[in-house]
Every structure is written in structure tokens, then in C-alpha cells.
């Protein structure tokens, strides 16, 4: 069900070209918002803009590059004015046991998933209107460890805490800052997991609801947090994992070594 809860709100979304970010942009448009959509994928952004060229402004921007992100914000604000809602969504994972994890790859994930959220908050915060809403996308892995995913788990736990600090710093302006922690969602990022049936079987078995999520099920929570319906929520950690946090993560090292 969609309403018009975001009419006349200007939203700024990172990682907007595919998966959860694209679903959030579509949902925000359905609810009446204007969208400043940023990503490193210009083709995905072009497809998004075609949905509504008047209400979608796209900027190719890398969340790990502070100057590029500042320019993206300036460009979006020049078109639509101040920002009401920010979604710091861009992210990706990697796999490797700590003892032989390539350091550059480990740092790449921290840079993208954690530093990228910091840069997004820094670049947007001065432009977020009083009473605005900032949403970070963390993960079930912020609270549930997975062997083989140390960089991603550490980064997402960092995002959850960064969100709480930002909520303290911005609360005086009435700006709310909350994080959404999805469980398994089929996107480009999880295509590798979906190629291994045992990973998905364990995931679904461990979730109370016995299944994975759709991107829209995450987008609807983002729309709620973006709207005035969540007006007294800040520093919250919203699990959207079908109860997966009550179970355990799939045993990736055992599954992956059995494939070799
Ligand atoms: N899919 C899941 O199961 C799941 C679960 C929990 C959390 N998440 C989180 O949700 C977010 C979205 O992931 P997704 O599953 O939709 O993946 P996705 O790969 O479909 O989308 C990620 C988007 O981020 C963009 N991106 C990558 N690096 C970037 C950069 N440096 N700067 C700007 N944009 C960049 C990509 O081009 C892509 O469009 C991520 O933060 C991810 O960690 C996903």
C-alpha cells in the first residue's frame, strides 16, 4: 500500500541504481517525494531517472570520495532546494577468513560501508532541513556475526553506532537518525549467495518467518522512517530480517569448503 506521506519532501539516496536503494527510490517516488539519486553506476541512474525526469535528479558519485559527494549534494540542492531525507545505502560485502584476508580488500569494505556512510552524513548534514530524517542501511550482520565476513560485520556494527552518535548530534535541530538492518534480500550484492542453495536453505531455516525479504519490504520501512509517522523515532535500530536475528548466520566456511 502506498500513500502520499512524502509529498514535497526532497530525498537524497546513495547506492540508488540497483537493489534496495532503487526500491527505496521507487517507493519514495510513489509516496510523492523528489529524489536526488547518487551511485557509481550511471546506466542504472539513467534508468531510474526515466521513471520521472521531473522528480528524479541523478548524480554519478562515489561515497568514498568526500569531494565528489559534496559536489553531488550541491548539485541536488541547486535543483530541488534543501534536503528532507537522506538514505545512506551504498554498500557491498566480501568473503575471507581473517587469517588470510587480503588487507586491501578488508579496508575497501570498511571504506565503502562505514567511511562512505560517514562521508554521506558529513556532506548532507548542513543541507538537511530542521525536522528531517536520516536513514542508514546497516545489516543483520551489525548484530549477528558471520565467519568469513569480518570486514562487513565490523563495518555494519560501526554504521549502527555511527547512527546513534549522529542522532545525538542532530537531535537539537529535530533531525532524526535511524538505521535499518535488513536480513537476506535478493540483489546484485547477494547473487553469489543465491547461487549456493545450502546458504539460502540455512538462511531461511534460521529466520522466524522462514523466508528471505523482497527489496520492497525494506523500502516500506524506509518510507515509514522518512515520513512524519515516525516523528518520535531517533537512534533506533530497526531489524527487517524476518526474525533472523534470533537464529544464527549460515556456516559459510563449511558450506564454501564443501563446494571445492
Ligand atoms: N541484499 C542484502 O541481503 C542486504 C542485507 C543487509 C544489508 N544490505 C545492505 O543494503 C545496501 C544495498 O545493498 P544491495 O543489496 O541493494 O546491493 P546492490 O549491489 O544491489 O546495490 C548497491 C548499490 O551501491 C552502489 N555502489 C557500490 N559502491 C559504491 C560507491 N563507492 N559509491 C556509490 N555507490 C556505490 C552500486 O553501484 C549499487 O547500485 C548495502 O549497504 C548492503 O550492505 C543488503
PDB file of C-alpha atoms and ligand atoms in Angstrom:
ATOM      1  CA  UNK A   1       0.000   0.000   0.000  1.00  0.00           C
ATOM      2  CA  UNK A   2       1.350   3.452  -0.847  1.00  0.00           C
ATOM      3  CA  UNK A   3       0.155   6.849   0.385  1.00  0.00           C
ATOM      4  CA  UNK A   4       1.374  10.402  -0.199  1.00  0.00           C
ATOM      5  CA  UNK A   5       3.359  10.673   3.018  1.00  0.00           C
ATOM      6  CA  UNK A   6       6.426  12.156   1.275  1.00  0.00           C
ATOM      7  CA  UNK A   7       4.773  14.776  -0.941  1.00  0.00           C
ATOM      8  CA  UNK A   8       7.084  17.798  -1.373  1.00  0.00           C
ATOM      9  CA  UNK A   9       9.931  16.119   0.500  1.00  0.00           C
ATOM     10  CA  UNK A  10      13.344  16.118  -1.143  1.00  0.00           C
ATOM     11  CA  UNK A  11      15.247  12.887  -0.592  1.00  0.00           C
ATOM     12  CA  UNK A  12      18.914  12.046  -1.183  1.00  0.00           C
ATOM     13  CA  UNK A  13      19.797   8.375  -1.724  1.00  0.00           C
ATOM     14  CA  UNK A  14      23.210   6.720  -2.194  1.00  0.00           C
ATOM     15  CA  UNK A  15      23.602   3.392  -3.977  1.00  0.00           C
ATOM     16  CA  UNK A  16      20.366   4.285  -5.761  1.00  0.00           C
ATOM     17  CA  UNK A  17      20.964   2.496  -9.056  1.00  0.00           C
ATOM     18  CA  UNK A  18      20.030  -1.048  -8.030  1.00  0.00           C
ATOM     19  CA  UNK A  19      18.713  -3.387  -5.347  1.00  0.00           C
ATOM     20  CA  UNK A  20      17.474  -1.932  -2.084  1.00  0.00           C
ATOM     21  CA  UNK A  21      18.467   1.644  -3.000  1.00  0.00           C
ATOM     22  CA  UNK A  22      16.495   1.546  -6.249  1.00  0.00           C
ATOM     23  CA  UNK A  23      13.487   0.040  -4.452  1.00  0.00           C
ATOM     24  CA  UNK A  24      13.666   2.861  -1.882  1.00  0.00           C
ATOM     25  CA  UNK A  25      13.786   5.482  -4.675  1.00  0.00           C
ATOM     26  CA  UNK A  26      10.760   3.922  -6.412  1.00  0.00           C
ATOM     27  CA  UNK A  27       8.848   3.831  -3.141  1.00  0.00           C
ATOM     28  CA  UNK A  28       9.748   7.439  -2.319  1.00  0.00           C
ATOM     29  CA  UNK A  29       8.523   8.495  -5.784  1.00  0.00           C
ATOM     30  CA  UNK A  30       5.283   6.549  -5.262  1.00  0.00           C
ATOM     31  CA  UNK A  31       4.804   8.454  -1.998  1.00  0.00           C
ATOM     32  CA  UNK A  32       5.239  11.840  -3.708  1.00  0.00           C
ATOM     33  CA  UNK A  33       8.897  12.670  -2.997  1.00  0.00           C
ATOM     34  CA  UNK A  34      11.581  14.229  -5.168  1.00  0.00           C
ATOM     35  CA  UNK A  35      14.710  12.075  -5.375  1.00  0.00           C
ATOM     36  CA  UNK A  36      18.368  13.032  -5.687  1.00  0.00           C
ATOM     37  CA  UNK A  37      19.761   9.660  -6.720  1.00  0.00           C
ATOM     38  CA  UNK A  38      23.513   9.001  -6.498  1.00  0.00           C
ATOM     39  CA  UNK A  39      25.585   5.966  -7.417  1.00  0.00           C
ATOM     40  CA  UNK A  40      28.752   4.982  -9.298  1.00  0.00           C
ATOM     41  CA  UNK A  41      26.597   3.266 -11.950  1.00  0.00           C
ATOM     42  CA  UNK A  42      25.464   5.922 -14.485  1.00  0.00           C
ATOM     43  CA  UNK A  43      23.416   3.440 -16.539  1.00  0.00           C
ATOM     44  CA  UNK A  44      21.387   2.350 -13.506  1.00  0.00           C
ATOM     45  CA  UNK A  45      20.855   6.008 -12.605  1.00  0.00           C
ATOM     46  CA  UNK A  46      19.676   6.745 -16.145  1.00  0.00           C
ATOM     47  CA  UNK A  47      17.026   4.002 -15.854  1.00  0.00           C
ATOM     48  CA  UNK A  48      15.895   5.451 -12.540  1.00  0.00           C
ATOM     49  CA  UNK A  49      15.587   8.961 -13.971  1.00  0.00           C
ATOM     50  CA  UNK A  50      13.336   7.657 -16.758  1.00  0.00           C
ATOM     51  CA  UNK A  51      10.721   6.832 -14.104  1.00  0.00           C
ATOM     52  CA  UNK A  52      10.027  10.561 -13.614  1.00  0.00           C
ATOM     53  CA  UNK A  53      12.571  13.022 -15.082  1.00  0.00           C
ATOM     54  CA  UNK A  54      10.941  15.964 -13.288  1.00  0.00           C
ATOM     55  CA  UNK A  55      11.224  14.449  -9.832  1.00  0.00           C
ATOM     56  CA  UNK A  56      14.466  12.459 -10.204  1.00  0.00           C
ATOM     57  CA  UNK A  57      17.834  14.228 -10.345  1.00  0.00           C
ATOM     58  CA  UNK A  58      20.758  11.837 -10.804  1.00  0.00           C
ATOM     59  CA  UNK A  59      24.420  12.401  -9.969  1.00  0.00           C
ATOM     60  CA  UNK A  60      27.210   9.894 -10.517  1.00  0.00           C
ATOM     61  CA  UNK A  61      29.111   9.966  -7.217  1.00  0.00           C
ATOM     62  CA  UNK A  62      31.319   7.635  -5.189  1.00  0.00           C
ATOM     63  CA  UNK A  63      30.503   7.615  -1.453  1.00  0.00           C
ATOM     64  CA  UNK A  64      34.165   7.070  -0.603  1.00  0.00           C
ATOM     65  CA  UNK A  65      35.167  10.366  -2.263  1.00  0.00           C
ATOM     66  CA  UNK A  66      34.403  13.325   0.005  1.00  0.00           C
ATOM     67  CA  UNK A  67      34.730  15.993  -2.669  1.00  0.00           C
ATOM     68  CA  UNK A  68      32.528  14.150  -5.180  1.00  0.00           C
ATOM     69  CA  UNK A  69      29.852  13.648  -2.552  1.00  0.00           C
ATOM     70  CA  UNK A  70      29.940  17.315  -1.579  1.00  0.00           C
ATOM     71  CA  UNK A  71      29.525  18.207  -5.269  1.00  0.00           C
ATOM     72  CA  UNK A  72      26.596  15.765  -5.582  1.00  0.00           C
ATOM     73  CA  UNK A  73      24.839  17.436  -2.656  1.00  0.00           C
ATOM     74  CA  UNK A  74      25.467  20.910  -4.111  1.00  0.00           C
ATOM     75  CA  UNK A  75      24.080  19.765  -7.463  1.00  0.00           C
ATOM     76  CA  UNK A  76      20.958  18.226  -5.913  1.00  0.00           C
ATOM     77  CA  UNK A  77      20.267  21.207  -3.670  1.00  0.00           C
ATOM     78  CA  UNK A  78      20.617  23.555  -6.656  1.00  0.00           C
ATOM     79  CA  UNK A  79      17.832  21.641  -8.423  1.00  0.00           C
ATOM     80  CA  UNK A  80      15.406  20.849  -5.601  1.00  0.00           C
ATOM     81  CA  UNK A  81      16.412  23.049  -2.648  1.00  0.00           C
ATOM     82  CA  UNK A  82      17.142  21.736   0.858  1.00  0.00           C
ATOM     83  CA  UNK A  83      17.099  18.044   1.704  1.00  0.00           C
ATOM     84  CA  UNK A  84      14.453  16.486   3.957  1.00  0.00           C
ATOM     85  CA  UNK A  85      15.511  12.831   3.881  1.00  0.00           C
ATOM     86  CA  UNK A  86      18.886  11.133   3.443  1.00  0.00           C
ATOM     87  CA  UNK A  87      19.357   7.404   2.866  1.00  0.00           C
ATOM     88  CA  UNK A  88      22.980   6.268   3.264  1.00  0.00           C
ATOM     89  CA  UNK A  89      22.553   2.954   1.482  1.00  0.00           C
ATOM     90  CA  UNK A  90      25.582   2.214  -0.730  1.00  0.00           C
ATOM     91  CA  UNK A  91      27.491  -0.862   0.371  1.00  0.00           C
ATOM     92  CA  UNK A  92      28.810  -4.281  -0.568  1.00  0.00           C
ATOM     93  CA  UNK A  93      30.347  -7.327   1.077  1.00  0.00           C
ATOM     94  CA  UNK A  94      33.320  -9.601   0.626  1.00  0.00           C
ATOM     95  CA  UNK A  95      34.330 -13.031   1.884  1.00  0.00           C
ATOM     96  CA  UNK A  96      37.557 -14.209   3.528  1.00  0.00           C
ATOM     97  CA  UNK A  97      38.770 -15.723   6.792  1.00  0.00           C
ATOM     98  CA  UNK A  98      40.750 -13.289   8.944  1.00  0.00           C
ATOM     99  CA  UNK A  99      43.977 -15.313   8.847  1.00  0.00           C
ATOM    100  CA  UNK A 100      44.304 -14.991   5.082  1.00  0.00           C
ATOM    101  CA  UNK A 101      42.144 -11.982   4.277  1.00  0.00           C
ATOM    102  CA  UNK A 102      43.778  -9.561   1.860  1.00  0.00           C
ATOM    103  CA  UNK A 103      44.249  -6.314   3.799  1.00  0.00           C
ATOM    104  CA  UNK A 104      43.460  -4.049   0.860  1.00  0.00           C
ATOM    105  CA  UNK A 105      40.154  -5.876   0.297  1.00  0.00           C
ATOM    106  CA  UNK A 106      39.326  -5.631   4.033  1.00  0.00           C
ATOM    107  CA  UNK A 107      39.990  -1.889   4.014  1.00  0.00           C
ATOM    108  CA  UNK A 108      37.962  -1.480   0.800  1.00  0.00           C
ATOM    109  CA  UNK A 109      34.840  -2.782   2.552  1.00  0.00           C
ATOM    110  CA  UNK A 110      35.389  -0.607   5.636  1.00  0.00           C
ATOM    111  CA  UNK A 111      35.902   2.367   3.326  1.00  0.00           C
ATOM    112  CA  UNK A 112      32.743   1.704   1.319  1.00  0.00           C
ATOM    113  CA  UNK A 113      30.370   0.528   4.058  1.00  0.00           C
ATOM    114  CA  UNK A 114      31.485   2.615   7.062  1.00  0.00           C
ATOM    115  CA  UNK A 115      33.571   5.582   5.870  1.00  0.00           C
ATOM    116  CA  UNK A 116      31.121   6.009   2.971  1.00  0.00           C
ATOM    117  CA  UNK A 117      28.246   6.452   5.436  1.00  0.00           C
ATOM    118  CA  UNK A 118      30.311   8.959   7.444  1.00  0.00           C
ATOM    119  CA  UNK A 119      31.081  10.934   4.270  1.00  0.00           C
ATOM    120  CA  UNK A 120      27.398  10.865   3.298  1.00  0.00           C
ATOM    121  CA  UNK A 121      26.365  12.176   6.715  1.00  0.00           C
ATOM    122  CA  UNK A 122      29.082  14.843   6.650  1.00  0.00           C
ATOM    123  CA  UNK A 123      28.247  16.001   3.119  1.00  0.00           C
ATOM    124  CA  UNK A 124      24.487  16.188   3.689  1.00  0.00           C
ATOM    125  CA  UNK A 125      24.055  17.230   7.322  1.00  0.00           C
ATOM    126  CA  UNK A 126      24.371  21.003   6.817  1.00  0.00           C
ATOM    127  CA  UNK A 127      21.785  20.800   3.999  1.00  0.00           C
ATOM    128  CA  UNK A 128      19.224  18.669   5.851  1.00  0.00           C
ATOM    129  CA  UNK A 129      16.255  20.814   6.818  1.00  0.00           C
ATOM    130  CA  UNK A 130      15.340  21.046  10.504  1.00  0.00           C
ATOM    131  CA  UNK A 131      12.935  18.202  11.263  1.00  0.00           C
ATOM    132  CA  UNK A 132      14.479  15.995   8.573  1.00  0.00           C
ATOM    133  CA  UNK A 133      15.119  12.261   8.657  1.00  0.00           C
ATOM    134  CA  UNK A 134      18.384  10.444   8.031  1.00  0.00           C
ATOM    135  CA  UNK A 135      18.345   6.699   7.452  1.00  0.00           C
ATOM    136  CA  UNK A 136      21.399   4.481   7.315  1.00  0.00           C
ATOM    137  CA  UNK A 137      21.321   0.963   5.949  1.00  0.00           C
ATOM    138  CA  UNK A 138      23.270  -1.331   8.229  1.00  0.00           C
ATOM    139  CA  UNK A 139      22.599  -5.068   8.302  1.00  0.00           C
ATOM    140  CA  UNK A 140      21.623  -8.101  10.340  1.00  0.00           C
ATOM    141  CA  UNK A 141      25.413  -8.511  10.417  1.00  0.00           C
ATOM    142  CA  UNK A 142      25.669  -5.428  12.656  1.00  0.00           C
ATOM    143  CA  UNK A 143      24.434  -7.675  15.477  1.00  0.00           C
ATOM    144  CA  UNK A 144      24.855 -11.221  14.132  1.00  0.00           C
ATOM    145  CA  UNK A 145      28.421 -12.334  13.305  1.00  0.00           C
ATOM    146  CA  UNK A 146      29.284 -14.399  10.271  1.00  0.00           C
ATOM    147  CA  UNK A 147      32.536 -16.315   9.952  1.00  0.00           C
ATOM    148  CA  UNK A 148      34.248 -15.148   6.776  1.00  0.00           C
ATOM    149  CA  UNK A 149      32.619 -11.698   6.818  1.00  0.00           C
ATOM    150  CA  UNK A 150      34.746  -9.792   9.341  1.00  0.00           C
ATOM    151  CA  UNK A 151      35.076  -6.585   7.313  1.00  0.00           C
ATOM    152  CA  UNK A 152      31.367  -6.373   6.514  1.00  0.00           C
ATOM    153  CA  UNK A 153      30.255  -7.264  10.067  1.00  0.00           C
ATOM    154  CA  UNK A 154      32.666  -4.743  11.616  1.00  0.00           C
ATOM    155  CA  UNK A 155      31.643  -2.027   9.162  1.00  0.00           C
ATOM    156  CA  UNK A 156      27.918  -2.581   9.705  1.00  0.00           C
ATOM    157  CA  UNK A 157      28.294  -2.637  13.511  1.00  0.00           C
ATOM    158  CA  UNK A 158      30.140   0.651  13.051  1.00  0.00           C
ATOM    159  CA  UNK A 159      27.273   2.061  10.994  1.00  0.00           C
ATOM    160  CA  UNK A 160      24.809   1.147  13.753  1.00  0.00           C
ATOM    161  CA  UNK A 161      26.860   3.070  16.347  1.00  0.00           C
ATOM    162  CA  UNK A 162      27.632   5.953  13.972  1.00  0.00           C
ATOM    163  CA  UNK A 163      23.860   6.299  13.516  1.00  0.00           C
ATOM    164  CA  UNK A 164      23.342   6.678  17.266  1.00  0.00           C
ATOM    165  CA  UNK A 165      26.098   9.294  17.537  1.00  0.00           C
ATOM    166  CA  UNK A 166      24.605  11.224  14.612  1.00  0.00           C
ATOM    167  CA  UNK A 167      21.181  11.082  16.303  1.00  0.00           C
ATOM    168  CA  UNK A 168      22.694  12.729  19.406  1.00  0.00           C
ATOM    169  CA  UNK A 169      24.457  15.420  17.389  1.00  0.00           C
ATOM    170  CA  UNK A 170      21.497  16.320  15.173  1.00  0.00           C
ATOM    171  CA  UNK A 171      18.602  15.929  17.589  1.00  0.00           C
ATOM    172  CA  UNK A 172      18.675  19.583  18.655  1.00  0.00           C
ATOM    173  CA  UNK A 173      17.583  20.519  15.116  1.00  0.00           C
ATOM    174  CA  UNK A 174      14.776  17.968  15.204  1.00  0.00           C
ATOM    175  CA  UNK A 175      16.677  15.776  12.726  1.00  0.00           C
ATOM    176  CA  UNK A 176      16.053  12.075  13.370  1.00  0.00           C
ATOM    177  CA  UNK A 177      18.696   9.469  12.531  1.00  0.00           C
ATOM    178  CA  UNK A 178      17.821   5.766  12.441  1.00  0.00           C
ATOM    179  CA  UNK A 179      19.243   2.591  10.931  1.00  0.00           C
ATOM    180  CA  UNK A 180      17.532  -0.225   9.061  1.00  0.00           C
ATOM    181  CA  UNK A 181      19.145  -3.647   9.423  1.00  0.00           C
ATOM    182  CA  UNK A 182      17.963  -5.950   6.629  1.00  0.00           C
ATOM    183  CA  UNK A 183      18.382  -9.700   6.604  1.00  0.00           C
ATOM    184  CA  UNK A 184      18.797 -11.523   3.305  1.00  0.00           C
ATOM    185  CA  UNK A 185      17.416  -9.664   0.260  1.00  0.00           C
ATOM    186  CA  UNK A 186      17.931 -10.824  -3.352  1.00  0.00           C
ATOM    187  CA  UNK A 187      20.003  -8.124  -5.113  1.00  0.00           C
ATOM    188  CA  UNK A 188      23.181  -7.940  -7.182  1.00  0.00           C
ATOM    189  CA  UNK A 189      25.115  -7.959  -3.909  1.00  0.00           C
ATOM    190  CA  UNK A 190      23.703 -11.322  -2.838  1.00  0.00           C
ATOM    191  CA  UNK A 191      23.641 -13.056  -6.242  1.00  0.00           C
ATOM    192  CA  UNK A 192      26.645 -15.142  -5.157  1.00  0.00           C
ATOM    193  CA  UNK A 193      24.780 -16.364  -2.079  1.00  0.00           C
ATOM    194  CA  UNK A 194      21.677 -17.205  -4.082  1.00  0.00           C
ATOM    195  CA  UNK A 195      23.887 -19.323  -6.385  1.00  0.00           C
ATOM    196  CA  UNK A 196      24.548 -21.662  -3.434  1.00  0.00           C
ATOM    197  CA  UNK A 197      21.273 -23.358  -2.369  1.00  0.00           C
ATOM    198  CA  UNK A 198      22.639 -24.507   1.025  1.00  0.00           C
ATOM    199  CA  UNK A 199      23.368 -20.900   2.038  1.00  0.00           C
ATOM    200  CA  UNK A 200      19.792 -19.893   1.258  1.00  0.00           C
ATOM    201  CA  UNK A 201      18.375 -23.018   2.946  1.00  0.00           C
ATOM    202  CA  UNK A 202      20.234 -22.211   6.190  1.00  0.00           C
ATOM    203  CA  UNK A 203      19.295 -18.536   5.980  1.00  0.00           C
ATOM    204  CA  UNK A 204      15.610 -19.283   5.598  1.00  0.00           C
ATOM    205  CA  UNK A 205      15.649 -22.025   8.218  1.00  0.00           C
ATOM    206  CA  UNK A 206      17.170 -19.601  10.735  1.00  0.00           C
ATOM    207  CA  UNK A 207      14.666 -16.801  10.080  1.00  0.00           C
ATOM    208  CA  UNK A 208      11.495 -16.967  12.177  1.00  0.00           C
ATOM    209  CA  UNK A 209       9.408 -16.239   9.080  1.00  0.00           C
ATOM    210  CA  UNK A 210      11.199 -18.992   7.135  1.00  0.00           C
ATOM    211  CA  UNK A 211      11.994 -16.905   4.048  1.00  0.00           C
ATOM    212  CA  UNK A 212      14.079 -14.030   2.729  1.00  0.00           C
ATOM    213  CA  UNK A 213      12.826 -10.456   2.135  1.00  0.00           C
ATOM    214  CA  UNK A 214      11.964  -8.561  -1.019  1.00  0.00           C
ATOM    215  CA  UNK A 215      13.648  -5.167  -1.632  1.00  0.00           C
ATOM    216  CA  UNK A 216      10.194  -3.584  -1.280  1.00  0.00           C
ATOM    217  CA  UNK A 217       9.877  -4.889   2.271  1.00  0.00           C
ATOM    218  CA  UNK A 218      12.961  -2.836   3.172  1.00  0.00           C
ATOM    219  CA  UNK A 219      11.762   0.152   1.136  1.00  0.00           C
ATOM    220  CA  UNK A 220       8.456   0.307   3.016  1.00  0.00           C
ATOM    221  CA  UNK A 221      10.310   0.643   6.332  1.00  0.00           C
ATOM    222  CA  UNK A 222      12.481   3.376   4.799  1.00  0.00           C
ATOM    223  CA  UNK A 223       9.323   5.227   3.691  1.00  0.00           C
ATOM    224  CA  UNK A 224       7.943   4.988   7.225  1.00  0.00           C
ATOM    225  CA  UNK A 225      11.178   6.367   8.716  1.00  0.00           C
ATOM    226  CA  UNK A 226      11.279   9.115   6.080  1.00  0.00           C
ATOM    227  CA  UNK A 227       7.728  10.173   6.874  1.00  0.00           C
ATOM    228  CA  UNK A 228       6.322  12.138   9.792  1.00  0.00           C
ATOM    229  CA  UNK A 229       4.669   8.931  11.034  1.00  0.00           C
ATOM    230  CA  UNK A 230       7.957   8.094  12.768  1.00  0.00           C
ATOM    231  CA  UNK A 231       8.267  11.600  14.248  1.00  0.00           C
ATOM    232  CA  UNK A 232       9.482  10.485  17.695  1.00  0.00           C
ATOM    233  CA  UNK A 233      11.908   7.815  16.499  1.00  0.00           C
ATOM    234  CA  UNK A 234      15.623   8.543  16.581  1.00  0.00           C
ATOM    235  CA  UNK A 235      18.719   6.436  17.292  1.00  0.00           C
ATOM    236  CA  UNK A 236      16.600   3.343  16.562  1.00  0.00           C
ATOM    237  CA  UNK A 237      17.873   0.053  15.132  1.00  0.00           C
ATOM    238  CA  UNK A 238      15.114  -1.469  13.008  1.00  0.00           C
ATOM    239  CA  UNK A 239      15.642  -5.130  12.125  1.00  0.00           C
ATOM    240  CA  UNK A 240      13.966  -6.098   8.853  1.00  0.00           C
ATOM    241  CA  UNK A 241      15.126  -9.690   8.872  1.00  0.00           C
ATOM    242  CA  UNK A 242      12.066 -11.872   9.413  1.00  0.00           C
ATOM    243  CA  UNK A 243      13.386 -12.735  12.870  1.00  0.00           C
ATOM    244  CA  UNK A 244      16.772 -13.834  11.522  1.00  0.00           C
ATOM    245  CA  UNK A 245      18.456 -12.145  14.487  1.00  0.00           C
ATOM    246  CA  UNK A 246      17.041 -14.858  16.774  1.00  0.00           C
ATOM    247  CA  UNK A 247      18.895 -17.584  14.885  1.00  0.00           C
ATOM    248  CA  UNK A 248      22.431 -17.897  13.574  1.00  0.00           C
ATOM    249  CA  UNK A 249      24.095 -16.943  10.308  1.00  0.00           C
ATOM    250  CA  UNK A 250      24.701 -19.706   7.728  1.00  0.00           C
ATOM    251  CA  UNK A 251      28.002 -21.531   8.319  1.00  0.00           C
ATOM    252  CA  UNK A 252      29.666 -20.038   5.243  1.00  0.00           C
ATOM    253  CA  UNK A 253      33.201 -21.522   5.668  1.00  0.00           C
ATOM    254  CA  UNK A 254      31.827 -25.080   5.977  1.00  0.00           C
ATOM    255  CA  UNK A 255      29.450 -24.601   3.053  1.00  0.00           C
ATOM    256  CA  UNK A 256      32.034 -22.984   0.785  1.00  0.00           C
ATOM    257  CA  UNK A 257      34.766 -25.542   1.564  1.00  0.00           C
ATOM    258  CA  UNK A 258      32.314 -28.379   0.788  1.00  0.00           C
ATOM    259  CA  UNK A 259      31.932 -26.908  -2.724  1.00  0.00           C
ATOM    260  CA  UNK A 260      35.666 -27.203  -3.513  1.00  0.00           C
TER     261      UNK A 260
HETATM  262  N1  LIG B   1      20.945  -7.598  -0.053  1.00  0.00           N
HETATM  263  C1  LIG B   1      21.025  -7.947   1.219  1.00  0.00           C
HETATM  264  O1  LIG B   1      20.743  -9.106   1.605  1.00  0.00           O
HETATM  265  C2  LIG B   1      21.422  -6.939   2.261  1.00  0.00           C
HETATM  266  C3  LIG B   1      21.283  -7.275   3.609  1.00  0.00           C
HETATM  267  C4  LIG B   1      21.660  -6.357   4.574  1.00  0.00           C
HETATM  268  C5  LIG B   1      22.152  -5.122   4.214  1.00  0.00           C
HETATM  269  N2  LIG B   1      22.293  -4.816   2.894  1.00  0.00           N
HETATM  270  C6  LIG B   1      22.838  -3.509   2.563  1.00  0.00           C
HETATM  271  O2  LIG B   1      21.947  -2.840   1.701  1.00  0.00           O
HETATM  272  C7  LIG B   1      22.669  -1.886   0.931  1.00  0.00           C
HETATM  273  C8  LIG B   1      22.300  -2.021  -0.528  1.00  0.00           C
HETATM  274  O3  LIG B   1      22.778  -3.262  -0.991  1.00  0.00           O
HETATM  275  P1  LIG B   1      22.025  -4.115  -2.113  1.00  0.00           P
HETATM  276  O4  LIG B   1      21.848  -5.465  -1.559  1.00  0.00           O
HETATM  277  O5  LIG B   1      20.857  -3.377  -2.640  1.00  0.00           O
HETATM  278  O6  LIG B   1      23.189  -4.233  -3.207  1.00  0.00           O
HETATM  279  P2  LIG B   1      23.273  -3.765  -4.743  1.00  0.00           P
HETATM  280  O7  LIG B   1      24.614  -4.240  -5.194  1.00  0.00           O
HETATM  281  O8  LIG B   1      22.075  -4.168  -5.493  1.00  0.00           O
HETATM  282  O9  LIG B   1      23.269  -2.178  -4.620  1.00  0.00           O
HETATM  283  C9  LIG B   1      24.363  -1.452  -4.135  1.00  0.00           C
HETATM  284  C10 LIG B   1      24.477  -0.178  -4.941  1.00  0.00           C
HETATM  285  O10 LIG B   1      25.565   0.575  -4.389  1.00  0.00           O
HETATM  286  C11 LIG B   1      26.319   1.092  -5.481  1.00  0.00           C
HETATM  287  N3  LIG B   1      27.687   1.358  -5.048  1.00  0.00           N
HETATM  288  C12 LIG B   1      28.693   0.467  -4.854  1.00  0.00           C
HETATM  289  N4  LIG B   1      29.811   1.098  -4.493  1.00  0.00           N
HETATM  290  C13 LIG B   1      29.509   2.420  -4.451  1.00  0.00           C
HETATM  291  C14 LIG B   1      30.246   3.586  -4.151  1.00  0.00           C
HETATM  292  N5  LIG B   1      31.565   3.518  -3.831  1.00  0.00           N
HETATM  293  N6  LIG B   1      29.617   4.780  -4.198  1.00  0.00           N
HETATM  294  C15 LIG B   1      28.322   4.869  -4.548  1.00  0.00           C
HETATM  295  N7  LIG B   1      27.556   3.794  -4.842  1.00  0.00           N
HETATM  296  C16 LIG B   1      28.166   2.596  -4.816  1.00  0.00           C
HETATM  297  C17 LIG B   1      26.256   0.024  -6.551  1.00  0.00           C
HETATM  298  O11 LIG B   1      26.578   0.537  -7.845  1.00  0.00           O
HETATM  299  C18 LIG B   1      24.814  -0.440  -6.419  1.00  0.00           C
HETATM  300  O12 LIG B   1      23.944   0.295  -7.250  1.00  0.00           O
HETATM  301  C19 LIG B   1      24.152  -2.129   1.227  1.00  0.00           C
HETATM  302  O13 LIG B   1      24.612  -1.221   2.202  1.00  0.00           O
HETATM  303  C20 LIG B   1      24.140  -3.528   1.785  1.00  0.00           C
HETATM  304  O14 LIG B   1      25.242  -3.783   2.620  1.00  0.00           O
HETATM  305  C21 LIG B   1      21.942  -5.687   1.900  1.00  0.00           C
END
